[in-house]
CSV table of C-alpha atoms in Angstrom, one decimal:
chain,number,residue,atom,x,y,z
A,21,MET,CA,27.8,38.4,-8.7
A,22,SER,CA,30.4,40.8,-7.4
A,23,GLU,CA,34.2,40.1,-6.5
A,24,SER,CA,34.8,39.2,-2.8
A,25,PRO,CA,37.4,41.4,-1.2
A,26,ALA,CA,40.0,38.8,-1.4
A,27,THR,CA,40.0,38.6,-5.0
A,28,ASN,CA,40.1,42.4,-5.5
A,29,ARG,CA,43.2,42.5,-3.7
A,30,ILE,CA,45.3,38.8,-4.9
A,31,ASP,CA,45.7,37.4,-8.3
A,32,PRO,CA,43.7,34.2,-8.7
A,33,SER,CA,46.8,32.1,-9.2
A,34,VAL,CA,47.6,33.4,-5.9
A,35,LEU,CA,44.4,32.3,-4.1
A,36,ALA,CA,44.5,29.1,-6.2
A,37,ALA,CA,47.8,28.0,-4.6
A,38,ARG,CA,46.3,28.8,-1.2
A,39,LEU,CA,43.7,26.6,-2.2
A,40,ALA,CA,45.2,23.5,-3.6
A,41,ASP,CA,45.6,21.7,-0.5
A,42,GLU,CA,42.2,22.5,0.8
A,43,ARG,CA,39.3,20.1,0.6
A,44,ALA,CA,37.1,19.9,-2.7
A,45,ALA,CA,34.0,20.9,-0.5
A,46,ASP,CA,36.0,23.8,0.9
A,47,ILE,CA,37.3,25.2,-2.5
A,48,VAL,CA,33.6,24.9,-3.9
A,49,GLU,CA,32.6,27.5,-0.9
A,50,ALA,CA,35.3,29.8,-1.8
A,51,LEU,CA,34.5,29.7,-5.6
A,52,ASN,CA,30.8,30.3,-4.9
A,53,GLU,CA,31.8,33.9,-3.5
A,54,GLU,CA,33.4,34.6,-6.8
A,55,ALA,CA,32.3,35.6,-10.1
A,56,PRO,CA,32.3,33.1,-12.9
A,57,GLU,CA,35.2,34.4,-14.4
A,58,VAL,CA,37.2,34.7,-11.5
A,59,ALA,CA,36.3,31.0,-10.3
A,60,ALA,CA,37.1,29.8,-13.8
A,61,ALA,CA,40.8,31.4,-13.7
A,62,ILE,CA,41.1,30.1,-10.4
A,63,LEU,CA,40.4,26.5,-11.3
A,64,VAL,CA,42.8,26.6,-14.1
A,65,SER,CA,45.3,27.6,-11.7
A,66,LEU,CA,44.5,24.5,-9.8
A,67,PRO,CA,46.2,20.9,-10.1
A,68,HIS,CA,44.4,19.1,-13.1
A,69,GLU,CA,43.0,16.5,-10.6
A,70,LYS,CA,42.0,18.9,-7.9
A,71,ALA,CA,40.0,21.3,-10.5
A,72,VAL,CA,38.2,18.0,-11.7
A,73,GLU,CA,37.3,17.2,-8.2
A,74,VAL,CA,35.6,20.7,-7.6
A,75,LEU,CA,34.0,20.6,-10.9
A,76,ASP,CA,32.5,17.1,-9.7
A,77,GLN,CA,30.9,18.7,-6.8
A,78,PRO,CA,27.1,19.4,-7.1
A,79,GLU,CA,27.2,22.4,-4.9
A,80,LEU,CA,29.3,24.4,-7.1
A,81,GLU,CA,26.8,27.3,-8.1
A,82,GLN,CA,27.1,28.6,-11.6
A,83,ALA,CA,29.0,25.6,-12.8
A,84,ALA,CA,27.5,25.8,-16.0
A,85,ASP,CA,28.8,29.6,-16.7
A,86,ILE,CA,32.2,28.7,-15.0
A,87,VAL,CA,32.9,25.7,-17.7
A,88,GLU,CA,32.0,28.4,-20.6
A,89,MET,CA,34.7,30.6,-19.5
A,90,LEU,CA,37.5,27.8,-18.9
A,91,PRO,CA,40.6,27.7,-21.7
A,92,ARG,CA,38.6,25.8,-24.9
A,93,ASP,CA,41.9,23.6,-24.9
A,94,ARG,CA,41.7,22.5,-21.3
A,95,VAL,CA,37.7,22.3,-20.7
A,96,GLY,CA,37.4,19.0,-23.0
A,97,ALA,CA,40.3,17.2,-20.5
A,98,TYR,CA,38.2,18.6,-17.3
A,99,LEU,CA,35.0,17.7,-18.4
A,100,SER,CA,36.1,13.8,-19.7
A,101,GLY,CA,37.9,13.8,-15.9
A,102,MET,CA,34.5,14.2,-14.4
A,103,SER,CA,31.7,11.7,-13.5
A,104,ALA,CA,29.7,10.9,-16.5
A,105,ASP,CA,26.2,11.8,-14.6
A,106,ARG,CA,27.9,15.4,-13.3
A,107,VAL,CA,28.8,16.3,-16.9
A,108,THR,CA,25.6,15.5,-18.3
A,109,ASP,CA,23.9,17.9,-15.7
A,110,LEU,CA,26.1,20.7,-16.8
A,111,PHE,CA,25.4,20.1,-20.4
A,112,ARG,CA,21.5,20.5,-19.7
A,113,GLU,CA,22.5,23.6,-17.9
A,114,ILE,CA,24.6,24.8,-21.2
A,115,GLU,CA,22.6,26.5,-23.9
A,116,GLU,CA,23.6,26.5,-27.4
A,117,PRO,CA,26.0,27.3,-29.3
A,118,GLY,CA,28.2,26.3,-26.3
A,119,ARG,CA,26.9,23.3,-25.4
A,120,SER,CA,27.9,22.0,-29.2
A,121,ASP,CA,31.2,23.4,-29.2
A,122,LEU,CA,32.0,21.8,-25.5
A,123,ARG,CA,30.6,18.9,-27.1
A,124,ALA,CA,32.9,18.5,-30.2
A,125,ARG,CA,35.6,18.8,-27.6
A,126,LEU,CA,34.9,15.9,-25.5
A,127,ASP,CA,36.4,12.2,-26.6
A,128,ALA,CA,33.8,10.1,-28.5
A,129,GLU,CA,33.6,7.5,-24.9
A,130,THR,CA,32.4,10.7,-22.9
A,131,ARG,CA,30.3,11.9,-25.8
A,132,GLY,CA,28.5,8.6,-26.3
A,133,THR,CA,27.9,8.4,-22.6
A,134,ILE,CA,26.4,12.0,-21.8
A,135,ASP,CA,23.9,11.1,-25.2
A,136,ARG,CA,23.0,8.0,-23.7
A,137,LEU,CA,22.1,9.5,-19.7
A,138,SER,CA,20.4,12.7,-21.7
A,139,ALA,CA,18.0,10.5,-23.2
A,140,TYR,CA,16.2,10.1,-19.8
A,141,GLY,CA,13.7,12.0,-18.1
A,142,GLU,CA,15.2,14.5,-15.6
A,143,GLU,CA,13.2,12.7,-12.7
A,144,THR,CA,14.1,9.2,-13.7
A,145,VAL,CA,16.9,6.9,-12.2
A,146,GLY,CA,18.8,7.1,-15.4
A,147,SER,CA,19.2,10.7,-15.6
A,148,LEU,CA,20.8,10.5,-11.9
A,149,MET,CA,23.1,7.2,-12.8
A,150,THR,CA,27.0,7.1,-13.2
A,151,THR,CA,28.3,4.6,-15.9
A,152,GLU,CA,31.9,4.4,-13.7
A,153,PHE,CA,31.5,1.4,-11.7
A,154,VAL,CA,33.5,-1.8,-11.1
A,155,SER,CA,32.4,-4.7,-12.7
A,156,VAL,CA,34.4,-8.2,-13.1
A,157,PRO,CA,33.2,-11.9,-14.5
A,158,ALA,CA,32.3,-14.3,-12.1
A,159,THR,CA,35.3,-16.7,-13.3
A,160,TRP,CA,37.8,-14.2,-11.3
A,161,THR,CA,39.2,-14.7,-8.0
A,162,VAL,CA,39.3,-12.6,-5.1
A,163,ALA,CA,42.9,-11.6,-5.6
A,164,GLU,CA,42.3,-11.1,-9.1
A,165,THR,CA,39.4,-8.7,-7.9
A,166,LEU,CA,41.3,-6.5,-5.7
A,167,ALA,CA,43.8,-6.0,-8.2
A,168,HIS,CA,41.2,-4.8,-10.9
A,169,VAL,CA,39.6,-2.8,-8.1
A,170,ARG,CA,43.4,-0.9,-7.4
A,171,GLN,CA,43.9,-0.3,-10.8
A,172,VAL,CA,40.8,1.3,-11.7
A,173,GLU,CA,40.0,3.0,-8.6
A,174,ARG,CA,40.8,6.8,-9.7
A,175,THR,CA,38.6,6.2,-12.4
A,176,ARG,CA,35.4,5.4,-10.8
A,177,GLU,CA,32.5,6.6,-8.9
A,178,THR,CA,32.6,4.3,-6.2
A,179,VAL,CA,34.7,1.0,-5.5
A,180,TYR,CA,32.7,-0.1,-2.3
A,181,ALA,CA,30.4,-2.4,-4.2
A,182,ILE,CA,31.5,-4.5,-7.0
A,183,PHE,CA,29.5,-6.3,-9.3
A,184,VAL,CA,30.0,-9.4,-10.3
A,185,LEU,CA,28.7,-10.3,-14.1
A,186,ASP,CA,28.0,-14.0,-15.8
A,187,PRO,CA,30.9,-14.3,-18.2
A,188,ARG,CA,28.7,-15.5,-21.2
A,189,THR,CA,25.6,-13.2,-20.8
A,190,GLN,CA,27.0,-10.2,-18.9
A,191,VAL,CA,24.2,-10.4,-16.7
A,192,LEU,CA,24.3,-9.0,-12.9
A,193,ALA,CA,25.0,-11.9,-11.1
A,194,LYS,CA,26.0,-11.0,-7.3
A,195,SER,CA,26.8,-7.5,-5.8
A,196,VAL,CA,30.0,-8.0,-3.5
A,197,PRO,CA,30.6,-5.2,-0.6
A,198,LEU,CA,34.3,-4.4,-0.7
A,199,ARG,CA,34.4,-5.2,2.8
A,200,ARG,CA,33.5,-8.7,2.2
A,201,LEU,CA,36.2,-9.1,-0.8
A,202,ILE,CA,39.0,-7.6,1.4
A,203,SER,CA,38.3,-10.4,4.1
A,204,GLY,CA,38.1,-13.3,1.6
A,205,GLU,CA,41.0,-15.8,0.7
A,206,PRO,CA,42.9,-14.4,-2.4
A,207,MET,CA,42.7,-17.7,-4.3
A,208,ASP,CA,39.1,-18.2,-3.8
A,209,SER,CA,36.3,-17.2,-6.3
A,210,VAL,CA,35.0,-13.9,-6.0
A,211,LEU,CA,31.5,-15.3,-6.0
A,212,SER,CA,32.3,-16.8,-2.6
A,213,VAL,CA,32.3,-14.0,-0.7
A,214,ALA,CA,28.9,-12.8,-2.3
A,215,PRO,CA,26.0,-12.5,-0.4
A,216,GLY,CA,23.7,-15.3,-0.8
A,217,MET,CA,20.7,-13.4,-1.4
A,218,ARG,CA,19.8,-12.0,-5.3
A,219,PRO,CA,21.3,-8.3,-5.9
A,220,LEU,CA,19.3,-5.7,-5.7
A,221,SER,CA,18.8,-3.3,-8.8
A,222,VAL,CA,16.4,-0.8,-10.2
A,223,SER,CA,15.4,0.7,-13.9
A,224,PRO,CA,16.6,3.4,-15.4
A,225,ASN,CA,13.3,4.6,-16.0
A,226,ALA,CA,12.1,4.0,-12.4
A,227,SER,CA,11.8,7.1,-10.3
A,228,ARG,CA,14.6,8.7,-8.2
A,229,GLU,CA,12.1,8.3,-5.2
A,230,GLU,CA,12.3,4.3,-5.5
A,231,ALA,CA,16.1,4.4,-5.9
A,232,ALA,CA,16.3,6.4,-2.4
A,233,ARG,CA,13.6,4.1,-1.1
A,234,LEU,CA,15.6,0.7,-1.8
A,235,ILE,CA,19.1,2.3,-0.7
A,236,SER,CA,17.7,3.7,2.5
A,237,LYS,CA,15.6,0.3,3.2
A,238,TYR,CA,18.8,-1.7,2.5
A,239,ASP,CA,21.7,0.7,3.5
A,240,LEU,CA,23.4,0.6,0.2
A,241,LEU,CA,26.0,2.8,-0.9
A,242,ALA,CA,25.3,2.0,-4.8
A,243,LEU,CA,22.5,0.4,-6.1
A,244,PRO,CA,22.8,-1.3,-9.8
A,245,VAL,CA,20.7,0.0,-12.5
A,246,VAL,CA,20.3,-2.6,-15.3
A,247,ASP,CA,18.3,-2.9,-18.4
A,248,SER,CA,15.5,-5.3,-19.6
A,249,VAL,CA,17.7,-8.2,-19.9
A,250,GLY,CA,19.8,-7.4,-16.7
A,251,HIS,CA,23.0,-5.9,-17.8
A,252,VAL,CA,24.5,-3.5,-15.4
A,253,ILE,CA,24.2,-0.1,-17.8
A,254,GLY,CA,25.5,2.3,-14.3
A,255,ILE,CA,25.0,3.1,-10.9
A,256,VAL,CA,23.4,5.2,-8.5
A,257,THR,CA,25.4,6.2,-5.3
A,258,VAL,CA,23.8,7.4,-2.0
A,259,ASP,CA,25.7,10.6,-2.3
A,260,ASP,CA,24.1,11.6,-5.5
A,261,ILE,CA,20.4,10.3,-4.0
A,262,ILE,CA,20.9,12.3,-1.0
A,263,ASP,CA,22.0,15.4,-3.7
A,264,ALA,CA,18.6,15.0,-5.7
A,265,MET,CA,16.7,14.6,-2.6
A,266,VAL,CA,17.7,17.9,-1.0
A,267,ALA,CA,16.9,19.4,-4.4
A,268,LYS,CA,13.8,17.7,-4.5
A,269,GLN,CA,12.8,18.3,-1.1
A,270,THR,CA,14.0,22.0,-1.6
A,271,GLU,CA,11.3,22.4,-4.4
A,272,ASP,CA,8.8,21.0,-2.3
A,273,VAL,CA,9.0,23.1,0.4
A,274,GLN,CA,8.7,26.3,-1.8
A,275,ARG,CA,5.7,24.7,-3.5
A,276,PHE,CA,3.9,24.3,0.0
A,277,GLY,CA,4.7,27.9,0.5
A,278,GLY,CA,2.5,28.7,-2.6
A,279,MET,CA,5.1,29.6,-5.5
A,280,ALA,CA,6.9,27.9,-8.0
A,281,ALA,CA,9.7,26.4,-7.5
A,282,LEU,CA,13.4,28.1,-7.6
A,283,ASP,CA,16.4,26.7,-9.8
A,284,GLN,CA,18.6,28.9,-8.2
A,285,PRO,CA,19.5,29.5,-4.8
A,286,TYR,CA,18.1,32.6,-3.3
A,287,MET,CA,20.5,35.2,-3.3
A,288,ASP,CA,21.3,34.6,-7.2
A,289,ILE,CA,17.8,34.8,-8.4
A,290,GLY,CA,16.9,38.4,-10.2
A,291,PHE,CA,14.4,40.5,-8.9
A,292,LEU,CA,11.9,39.7,-12.5
A,293,THR,CA,12.4,36.4,-12.2
A,294,MET,CA,11.5,36.3,-8.1
A,295,ILE,CA,8.6,38.3,-8.9
A,296,GLY,CA,7.6,35.6,-11.6
A,297,LYS,CA,8.0,32.8,-9.5
A,298,ARG,CA,5.7,34.4,-7.0
A,299,ALA,CA,2.8,36.5,-8.7
A,300,GLY,CA,1.6,33.5,-10.6
A,301,TRP,CA,0.7,31.6,-7.1
A,302,LEU,CA,-0.6,34.8,-5.5
A,303,CYS,CA,-2.8,35.7,-8.1
A,304,VAL,CA,-4.5,32.2,-8.2
A,305,LEU,CA,-4.9,32.6,-4.3
A,306,PHE,CA,-5.9,35.7,-4.0
A,307,LEU,CA,-8.8,34.9,-6.7
A,308,SER,CA,-9.5,32.0,-5.2
A,309,GLU,CA,-10.1,34.1,-1.8
A,310,MET,CA,-12.7,36.4,-3.8
A,311,LEU,CA,-14.8,33.4,-3.3
A,312,THR,CA,-14.5,34.1,0.3
A,313,ALA,CA,-15.9,37.3,-0.2
A,314,SER,CA,-18.7,35.8,-2.3
A,315,ALA,CA,-19.9,33.6,0.5
A,316,MET,CA,-20.0,36.3,3.0
A,317,GLN,CA,-22.1,38.4,0.7
A,318,GLY,CA,-24.4,35.9,0.7
A,319,PHE,CA,-25.1,35.9,4.2
A,320,GLN,CA,-25.2,39.8,4.4
A,321,GLY,CA,-28.5,39.4,5.8
A,322,GLU,CA,-27.6,37.0,8.9
A,323,LEU,CA,-24.5,39.1,9.5
A,324,GLU,CA,-26.7,42.4,9.6
A,325,LYS,CA,-28.9,40.3,12.2
A,326,ALA,CA,-26.4,39.1,14.3
A,327,ILE,CA,-23.1,41.3,14.1
A,328,VAL,CA,-21.5,39.3,16.9
A,329,LEU,CA,-21.1,36.3,14.4
A,330,THR,CA,-18.7,38.3,12.5
A,331,LEU,CA,-16.0,38.1,15.5
A,332,PHE,CA,-15.4,34.6,15.4
A,333,ILE,CA,-14.8,34.5,11.4
A,334,PRO,CA,-11.0,35.0,11.9
A,335,LEU,CA,-11.0,31.8,14.2
A,336,ILE,CA,-13.2,29.9,12.3
A,337,MET,CA,-11.1,30.4,9.0
A,338,SER,CA,-7.7,29.6,10.7
A,339,SER,CA,-8.9,26.7,12.4
A,340,GLY,CA,-9.9,24.9,9.2
A,341,GLY,CA,-7.4,26.1,7.1
A,342,ASN,CA,-4.5,24.8,10.0
A,343,SER,CA,-6.2,21.1,10.0
A,344,GLY,CA,-6.1,21.2,6.1
A,345,SER,CA,-2.8,22.0,6.1
A,346,GLN,CA,-1.9,19.5,8.8
A,347,ALA,CA,-3.4,16.6,7.0
A,348,THR,CA,-2.1,18.0,3.5
A,349,SER,CA,1.7,18.2,4.7
A,350,LEU,CA,1.2,14.5,6.8
A,351,LEU,CA,-0.6,12.9,3.4
A,352,ILE,CA,1.7,14.6,0.7
A,353,ARG,CA,5.1,13.4,3.0
A,354,ALA,CA,3.4,9.7,3.2
A,355,LEU,CA,2.8,9.4,-0.4
A,356,ALA,CA,6.3,10.9,-1.4
A,357,LEU,CA,7.7,8.0,0.9
A,358,GLU,CA,5.3,5.3,-0.1
A,359,GLN,CA,4.0,4.9,3.1
A,360,VAL,CA,0.3,4.9,1.4
A,361,ARG,CA,-0.6,4.5,-1.9
A,362,LEU,CA,-3.7,5.6,-4.1
A,363,ARG,CA,-5.4,2.8,-3.7
A,364,ASP,CA,-5.1,3.5,0.0
A,365,TRP,CA,-7.2,6.7,0.2
A,366,TRP,CA,-10.3,5.0,1.7
A,367,ARG,CA,-8.2,3.9,4.5
A,368,VAL,CA,-7.0,7.7,4.8
A,369,ALA,CA,-10.2,9.1,4.8
A,370,LEU,CA,-11.8,6.5,7.5
A,371,ARG,CA,-8.8,7.7,9.2
A,372,GLU,CA,-9.1,11.5,9.2
A,373,LEU,CA,-12.8,11.6,9.8
A,374,PRO,CA,-12.9,10.6,13.4
A,375,THR,CA,-9.4,12.3,13.5
A,376,GLY,CA,-11.2,15.7,12.5
A,377,VAL,CA,-14.3,15.3,14.4
A,378,THR,CA,-11.9,15.0,17.7
A,379,LEU,CA,-9.6,17.8,16.9
A,380,GLY,CA,-12.7,19.9,16.3
A,381,ALA,CA,-14.5,18.7,19.5
A,382,ILE,CA,-11.2,20.0,21.4
A,383,LEU,CA,-11.3,23.6,19.7
A,384,GLY,CA,-15.2,23.9,19.9
A,385,LEU,CA,-15.1,23.2,23.6
A,386,ILE,CA,-12.2,25.7,24.0
A,387,ALA,CA,-14.0,28.4,22.1
A,388,VAL,CA,-17.2,27.5,23.9
A,389,ALA,CA,-15.3,27.7,27.3
A,390,ARG,CA,-13.7,31.2,26.3
A,391,ILE,CA,-17.2,32.8,25.3
A,392,VAL,CA,-18.6,31.3,28.6
A,393,ILE,CA,-15.6,32.8,30.6
A,394,TRP,CA,-15.5,36.3,28.8
A,395,GLN,CA,-19.7,36.1,29.4
A,396,LYS,CA,-19.6,35.5,33.2
A,397,ALA,CA,-16.2,38.0,34.0
A,398,GLY,CA,-17.9,40.7,32.5
A,399,LEU,CA,-15.2,40.9,29.7
A,400,TYR,CA,-17.8,41.1,26.7
A,401,ASP,CA,-21.4,41.0,26.3
A,402,TYR,CA,-22.7,38.6,23.8
A,403,GLY,CA,-26.2,39.5,24.2
A,404,PRO,CA,-29.1,37.5,25.7
A,405,HIS,CA,-28.4,34.8,23.6
A,406,TRP,CA,-24.8,34.2,24.4
A,407,ALA,CA,-25.4,30.3,25.2
A,408,LEU,CA,-26.7,29.9,21.4
A,409,VAL,CA,-23.7,31.7,20.2
A,410,ALA,CA,-21.4,29.2,21.9
A,411,ALA,CA,-23.0,26.5,20.9
A,412,THR,CA,-22.8,27.8,17.5
A,413,VAL,CA,-19.2,28.5,17.4
A,414,GLY,CA,-18.4,25.2,19.1
A,415,ALA,CA,-20.7,22.7,16.3
A,416,ALA,CA,-19.2,25.0,13.4
A,417,LEU,CA,-15.7,24.2,14.7
A,418,VAL,CA,-16.7,20.7,15.0
A,419,GLY,CA,-17.4,20.5,11.3
A,420,ILE,CA,-14.9,23.0,10.0
A,421,VAL,CA,-12.1,20.8,11.4
A,422,THR,CA,-13.4,18.1,10.3
A,423,PHE,CA,-14.0,19.5,6.3
A,424,GLY,CA,-10.4,20.5,7.2
A,425,SER,CA,-8.7,17.2,7.7
A,426,MET,CA,-11.2,15.3,5.3
A,427,ALA,CA,-10.3,17.8,2.3
A,428,GLY,CA,-6.6,18.1,3.2
A,429,SER,CA,-6.2,14.4,3.0
A,430,MET,CA,-8.2,13.9,0.2
A,431,LEU,CA,-6.9,16.8,-2.2
A,432,PRO,CA,-3.2,15.2,-2.5
A,433,PHE,CA,-4.5,12.0,-3.8
A,434,ALA,CA,-6.8,13.3,-6.2
A,435,LEU,CA,-3.5,15.5,-7.9
A,436,LYS,CA,-1.5,12.3,-7.7
A,437,ARG,CA,-4.3,10.5,-9.5
A,438,LEU,CA,-4.4,13.7,-12.2
A,439,GLY,CA,-0.8,13.2,-12.8
A,440,PHE,CA,0.0,16.3,-10.9
A,441,ASP,CA,2.8,16.7,-8.3
A,442,PRO,CA,1.1,16.2,-5.0
A,443,ALA,CA,3.2,19.1,-3.3
A,444,THR,CA,1.1,21.6,-5.6
A,445,ALA,CA,-1.4,20.8,-2.7
A,446,SER,CA,0.3,23.3,-0.6
A,447,ALA,CA,-0.9,24.8,2.5
A,448,PRO,CA,-1.8,28.3,1.1
A,449,PHE,CA,-4.2,26.2,-1.6
A,450,VAL,CA,-5.9,24.0,1.0
A,451,ALA,CA,-6.4,26.9,3.5
A,452,THR,CA,-8.1,28.8,0.7
A,453,LEU,CA,-10.2,26.2,-0.4
A,454,VAL,CA,-11.1,25.5,3.6
A,455,ASP,CA,-11.8,29.3,4.0
A,456,VAL,CA,-14.5,29.3,1.5
A,457,SER,CA,-16.3,26.0,2.8
A,458,GLY,CA,-15.8,26.9,6.3
A,459,LEU,CA,-18.1,30.2,6.0
A,460,VAL,CA,-20.4,28.4,4.4
A,461,ILE,CA,-20.7,25.8,7.2
A,462,TYR,CA,-20.3,28.2,10.1
A,463,PHE,CA,-23.4,30.2,8.7
A,464,THR,CA,-25.1,27.3,7.6
A,465,VAL,CA,-24.8,26.0,11.7
A,466,ALA,CA,-25.7,29.4,12.5
A,467,LEU,CA,-29.0,29.4,10.8
A,468,LEU,CA,-29.9,26.1,12.1
A,469,ILE,CA,-29.0,27.2,15.8
A,470,LEU,CA,-29.7,30.7,15.9
A,471,ARG,CA,-33.2,31.0,13.8
A,472,GLY,CA,-36.0,32.4,15.8
A,473,THR,CA,-33.7,34.1,18.0
A,474,LEU,CA,-30.9,36.3,16.5
A,475,LEU,CA,-31.8,35.1,13.1
């Protein structure tokens, strides 16, 4: 990444002095414009706490490269001051031998936390959680709990949720919002201000989508992560979930477009990497589209007899592909939000079948009206059997749009059942599938209606 004009003129320490009073998010924006070595120099010149806060921001691009360029005698202090989940993410990006060198500079507690978090799969709650949360025994009073919150506030990811533990078993007993704690009487038990419901929690091996669903449904700021016996081993905060979901949705959107997901911002992707991400899917789709040519070759005789049918091939193919893409997009999102489950496939099929027929009938009527108007107005002569051509196009559209809706809605279920990401059922893939099938449906309908006349 090239250095900005400001950096060419201004010493990094001078720029750091200007940024020192800015918000961390604004500093991140400034650093993202600089080369990693320049960003590292600016960070070193910032106050320690501000530098740690900046490194803790997920939006900091090339963070792993920046960390590797920090002075060896200071990098350990920076990493130890960051949230555990963020440090773990950085270590996943740093290659050996740099990773081992940095790990050796961390204190034993931070190393142990990173090792534990790194053991969880990348798409699980465990990989997203942080171990920096506020917990107190159930025997404490409101005053004791508030004093503890004030004492540890700077070292915790969030203090808006306090987790109350059984003093004997250390099992999660209650979750107390900070607002209720503040409003309680100082000498009352902390349990007296806890909600009556049992606390919500999630397993470290649960999916990130499950954590997002719970946080969204119950308007939580933090969700405790508990092990098999109920011990709190970490928390997932709403901001971490938002960051994770934004990244996930970005990947899904890219897959919808028929390409591999990018793991870096668009402008940071190298030329060869971009080719590699896009060429594979393009080749697969191109080879699939060859089946379209094969289908047309199979009906070559019919095309020679009724050239007029070729006029409507683009219309037929695009309509089927569009209806399939609509259904696929709806079902992928519904599956992700758990609005439908695998066992609901038959209910979706019963819903999409009449939907496809109705949508196809609407398009079919429009197509028939277009042929009639053009024929009667003298804009184009479809031949003596124009009425049968109109009937063919109209009936074919009903069949093709119905098939597109059914195929587009069932493909995400099939992929999810096979263990693949439903987002793989991207719009281009569905469109290719429906293109081939649409031609077969079109010419089959033409054979049935036009036999003995044009065919």
